Short mmCIF file of C-alpha atoms in Angstrom, two decimals:
data_model
loop_
_atom_site.label_atom_id
_atom_site.label_comp_id
_atom_site.label_asym_id
_atom_site.label_seq_id
_atom_site.Cartn_x
_atom_site.Cartn_y
_atom_site.Cartn_z
CA MET A 74 0.09 0.08 -0.16
CA ASN A 75 1.36 3.49 -0.68
CA SER A 76 2.31 5.40 2.23
CA ARG A 77 3.67 8.78 0.81
CA GLY A 78 1.94 11.41 -1.17
CA PRO A 79 -0.06 12.22 -2.78
CA VAL A 80 1.24 13.74 -6.02
CA TYR A 81 -0.75 15.22 -8.74
CA VAL A 82 0.53 14.85 -12.48
CA VAL A 83 -1.03 17.48 -14.77
CA ASP A 84 0.24 16.73 -18.18
CA ASP A 85 -1.53 16.34 -21.56
CA ASN A 86 1.16 13.71 -22.63
CA ILE A 87 -0.39 10.36 -21.63
CA ASP A 88 2.99 8.78 -21.82
CA MET A 89 4.65 11.40 -19.68
CA CYS A 90 2.01 10.78 -17.04
CA LEU A 91 2.33 7.00 -17.03
CA SER A 92 5.87 7.40 -16.80
CA LEU A 93 5.91 9.54 -13.86
CA LYS A 94 3.05 7.56 -12.24
CA ALA A 95 5.30 4.49 -12.43
CA LEU A 96 8.38 6.07 -11.21
CA LEU A 97 6.57 7.83 -8.04
CA GLU A 98 4.42 4.58 -7.23
CA ALA A 99 8.09 3.00 -7.30
CA CYS A 100 8.87 5.14 -4.74
CA GLU A 101 5.80 4.56 -2.65
CA PHE A 102 4.00 7.83 -3.58
CA GLU A 103 0.22 8.00 -4.01
CA VAL A 104 -0.22 9.35 -7.51
CA ASP A 105 -3.20 10.62 -9.35
CA THR A 106 -2.78 11.79 -13.12
CA PHE A 107 -4.86 14.49 -14.97
CA ASN A 108 -4.49 14.56 -19.02
CA SER A 109 -6.61 17.68 -18.65
CA PRO A 110 -5.88 20.95 -16.63
CA THR A 111 -9.64 21.76 -16.52
CA LEU A 112 -10.48 18.48 -14.88
CA PHE A 113 -7.52 18.97 -12.34
CA LEU A 114 -9.12 22.33 -11.55
CA GLU A 115 -12.62 21.21 -11.31
CA ALA A 116 -11.32 18.42 -9.00
CA ILE A 117 -9.06 20.42 -6.73
CA GLU A 118 -11.44 21.26 -4.16
CA ARG A 119 -12.22 17.48 -3.59
CA LEU A 120 -8.61 16.32 -3.29
CA GLU A 121 -6.24 15.93 -0.40
CA PRO A 122 -3.31 18.45 -0.20
CA GLY A 123 -0.34 17.30 -2.07
CA VAL A 124 2.44 18.10 -4.62
CA VAL A 125 1.39 18.98 -8.19
CA LEU A 126 3.83 18.23 -11.02
CA LEU A 127 2.54 20.64 -13.56
CA ASP A 128 3.52 20.57 -17.67
CA LEU A 129 4.31 24.28 -18.63
CA ARG A 130 2.93 23.94 -22.24
CA MET A 131 -0.42 22.05 -22.87
CA PRO A 132 -2.62 22.83 -25.69
CA GLU A 133 -5.89 23.34 -23.42
CA MET A 134 -4.42 25.99 -21.29
CA SER A 135 -0.71 26.78 -20.13
CA GLY A 136 0.55 25.71 -16.85
CA LEU A 137 0.93 29.43 -15.86
CA GLU A 138 -2.83 29.83 -16.55
CA VAL A 139 -3.63 26.90 -14.49
CA LEU A 140 -1.22 28.23 -11.45
CA ALA A 141 -3.14 31.37 -11.73
CA GLN A 142 -6.55 29.99 -11.37
CA MET A 143 -5.45 27.70 -8.29
CA ASN A 144 -5.55 30.85 -6.33
CA GLY A 145 -5.87 30.08 -2.62
CA PHE A 146 -5.00 26.44 -3.15
CA VAL A 147 -1.31 27.04 -3.77
CA GLU A 148 -0.52 26.56 -0.33
CA ARG A 149 -1.94 23.21 0.21
CA PHE A 150 -0.79 22.15 -3.59
CA PRO A 151 2.67 23.20 -4.06
CA VAL A 152 3.49 23.32 -7.69
CA ILE A 153 6.68 21.93 -9.42
CA PHE A 154 6.44 22.98 -13.22
CA ILE A 155 7.96 20.16 -15.62
CA THR A 156 8.86 21.41 -19.11
CA ALA A 157 10.85 20.80 -22.16
CA HIS A 158 11.53 24.56 -22.34
CA GLY A 159 14.09 26.33 -20.03
CA GLU A 160 13.29 29.96 -20.53
CA ILE A 161 14.57 32.09 -17.64
CA ASP A 162 11.75 34.75 -17.95
CA VAL A 163 9.07 31.89 -17.63
CA ALA A 164 10.80 30.36 -14.42
CA VAL A 165 10.97 33.72 -12.91
CA LYS A 166 7.18 34.36 -13.67
CA ALA A 167 6.26 30.93 -12.35
CA ILE A 168 8.35 31.45 -9.18
CA LYS A 169 6.53 34.90 -8.56
CA MET A 170 3.16 33.40 -9.10
CA GLY A 171 4.09 30.87 -6.31
CA ALA A 172 5.63 27.83 -7.89
CA LYS A 173 8.00 25.97 -5.83
CA ASP A 174 10.30 24.64 -8.45
CA PHE A 175 10.89 24.54 -12.31
CA LEU A 176 12.22 21.38 -13.73
CA GLN A 177 13.36 20.86 -17.36
CA LYS A 178 12.90 17.69 -19.28
CA PRO A 179 14.70 15.23 -19.31
CA PHE A 180 15.11 15.70 -15.65
CA ASP A 181 17.20 13.50 -13.17
CA ASP A 182 14.93 11.13 -11.42
CA ASP A 183 16.45 11.64 -8.29
CA ALA A 184 16.23 15.34 -8.37
CA LEU A 185 12.73 15.20 -9.12
CA ILE A 186 12.15 12.94 -6.02
CA GLY A 187 14.22 15.22 -3.85
CA VAL A 188 12.04 18.07 -4.65
CA ILE A 189 9.00 16.45 -4.21
CA GLU A 190 9.94 15.15 -0.82
CA GLN A 191 11.18 18.72 0.45
CA GLU A 192 7.78 20.09 -0.59
CA MET A 193 5.91 16.91 1.23
CA SER A 194 7.92 17.95 4.34
CA GLY A 195 6.63 21.74 3.90
CA LEU A 196 2.97 20.29 3.66
CA GLN A 197 3.60 18.18 6.79
CA SER A 198 4.93 20.83 8.71
CA ASN A 199 2.50 23.09 7.65
CA GLY A 200 4.72 24.94 5.49
CA ASP A 201 7.04 25.92 8.04
CA VAL A 202 10.31 24.60 6.52
CA GLY A 203 12.67 27.59 7.05
CA THR A 204 12.56 31.27 7.61
CA THR A 205 14.09 34.25 6.14
CA SER A 206 16.47 34.73 9.22
CA GLU A 207 18.03 31.14 8.51
CA THR A 208 18.73 32.05 4.81
CA PRO A 209 22.19 33.72 4.16
CA ARG A 210 21.48 37.26 2.95
CA LEU A 211 22.39 38.78 -0.46
CA HIS A 212 25.05 40.97 1.08
CA SER A 213 27.23 37.90 1.50
CA LEU A 214 27.63 38.00 -2.34
CA SER A 215 30.48 39.99 -4.16
CA PRO A 216 29.24 43.04 -5.97
CA ARG A 217 29.35 41.34 -9.43
CA GLU A 218 27.80 38.20 -7.97
CA ARG A 219 24.58 40.12 -6.87
CA GLU A 220 24.48 42.06 -10.13
CA VAL A 221 24.36 38.74 -11.63
CA VAL A 222 21.64 37.18 -9.52
CA GLU A 223 19.65 40.11 -9.65
CA ALA A 224 19.65 40.20 -13.33
CA LEU A 225 18.55 36.58 -13.22
CA ALA A 226 15.65 37.62 -11.10
CA GLN A 227 14.47 40.01 -14.01
CA GLY A 228 14.21 37.11 -16.42
CA LEU A 229 17.68 37.74 -18.33
CA PRO A 230 19.14 34.97 -19.94
CA ASN A 231 23.01 34.65 -19.16
CA LYS A 232 23.83 35.77 -22.68
CA VAL A 233 22.16 39.26 -22.22
CA ILE A 234 23.59 39.40 -18.88
CA ALA A 235 26.94 38.86 -20.17
CA ASN A 236 26.60 41.35 -23.00
CA ARG A 237 25.26 44.05 -20.31
CA LEU A 238 28.10 43.68 -18.13
CA GLY A 239 30.75 42.95 -20.35
CA LEU A 240 31.56 39.48 -19.38
CA SER A 241 31.57 36.15 -21.09
CA VAL A 242 28.86 33.80 -20.76
CA ARG A 243 31.15 31.27 -18.70
CA THR A 244 31.77 34.11 -16.33
CA VAL A 245 28.15 34.77 -15.88
CA GLU A 246 27.90 31.19 -15.30
CA MET A 247 30.60 30.89 -12.74
CA HIS A 248 29.12 34.05 -10.86
CA ARG A 249 25.86 32.25 -10.87
CA ALA A 250 27.36 28.98 -9.28
CA ARG A 251 29.22 31.00 -6.69
CA ALA A 252 26.21 32.75 -5.63
CA MET A 253 23.87 29.53 -5.34
CA SER A 254 26.70 28.22 -3.16
CA ARG A 255 27.13 30.95 -0.97
CA LEU A 256 23.12 31.42 -0.55
CA GLN A 257 23.08 27.46 -0.14
CA CYS A 258 20.55 27.21 -2.89
CA ARG A 259 20.19 23.65 -4.50
CA THR A 260 18.23 24.89 -7.49
CA PHE A 261 17.81 27.87 -9.54
CA ALA A 262 14.27 28.03 -8.20
CA ASP A 263 15.74 28.44 -4.72
CA LEU A 264 18.08 31.02 -5.86
CA LEU A 265 15.24 32.91 -7.43
CA ARG A 266 13.15 32.81 -4.29
CA VAL A 267 16.06 33.89 -1.88
CA VAL A 268 16.38 37.18 -4.46
CA LEU A 269 12.84 38.01 -4.70
CA ARG A 270 12.11 37.29 -1.06
CA GLN A 271 14.86 39.65 0.19
CA GLY A 272 14.13 42.46 -2.10
CA GLY A 273 16.89 42.03 -4.51
CA GLU A 274 15.10 42.16 -7.73
CA THR A 275 16.78 44.71 -9.79
CA PRO A 276 14.52 47.50 -10.58
CA GLN A 277 13.61 48.10 -14.21
CA GLY A 278 15.95 50.77 -15.80
CA ARG A 279 19.02 50.16 -13.66
CA GLU A 280 22.47 50.34 -15.48
CA PHE A 281 24.54 47.19 -15.01
CA GLY A 282 28.27 46.99 -15.14
CA SER A 283 28.91 49.56 -12.44
CA THR A 284 30.87 47.43 -10.35
CA ALA A 285 34.24 45.68 -10.67
CA GLU A 286 34.33 41.96 -11.45
#
């Protein structure tokens, strides 16, 4: 008998639903699948709180549209986006709207299970899985690292950030990796949440490249 869960898979791709269901049930999660986002939204009031694996691009409605319609249910149904597309700006928008993570296909099975378990722990502890006081502050970053992460929080891709700061893409990636390490972030979504929560999003119109590398 399944002892963990529930996890709700919302994806118009039947093969993906079946694949995720098999993987998660093998890890003893209780799994329900929805090939239609409309059916999921219609059922959500009757569902037990659990983690939602939500496809970003579906013909009926996008994952972002589904998230917007979940309204007051997000706290009881933490959303993890799964997508074949890795647009930074979409990831930023999803996190701002309340998504917990953003995984790009093909994703590592262990990484997916780890994110689900983290969100399950949050549900079981009523969402109290850490406070901002326990989170390393942005001022622990170097000026250049902070410029990079604030630009990422605007939804700018690495190439654009590199051009604006006069750096190579490789150097931008290096600063991003160092910032994630300093802020103890396992995923890009973790990094975005730290920046946005601590008021670090760069205001529109700010000039980049004002600090030394």
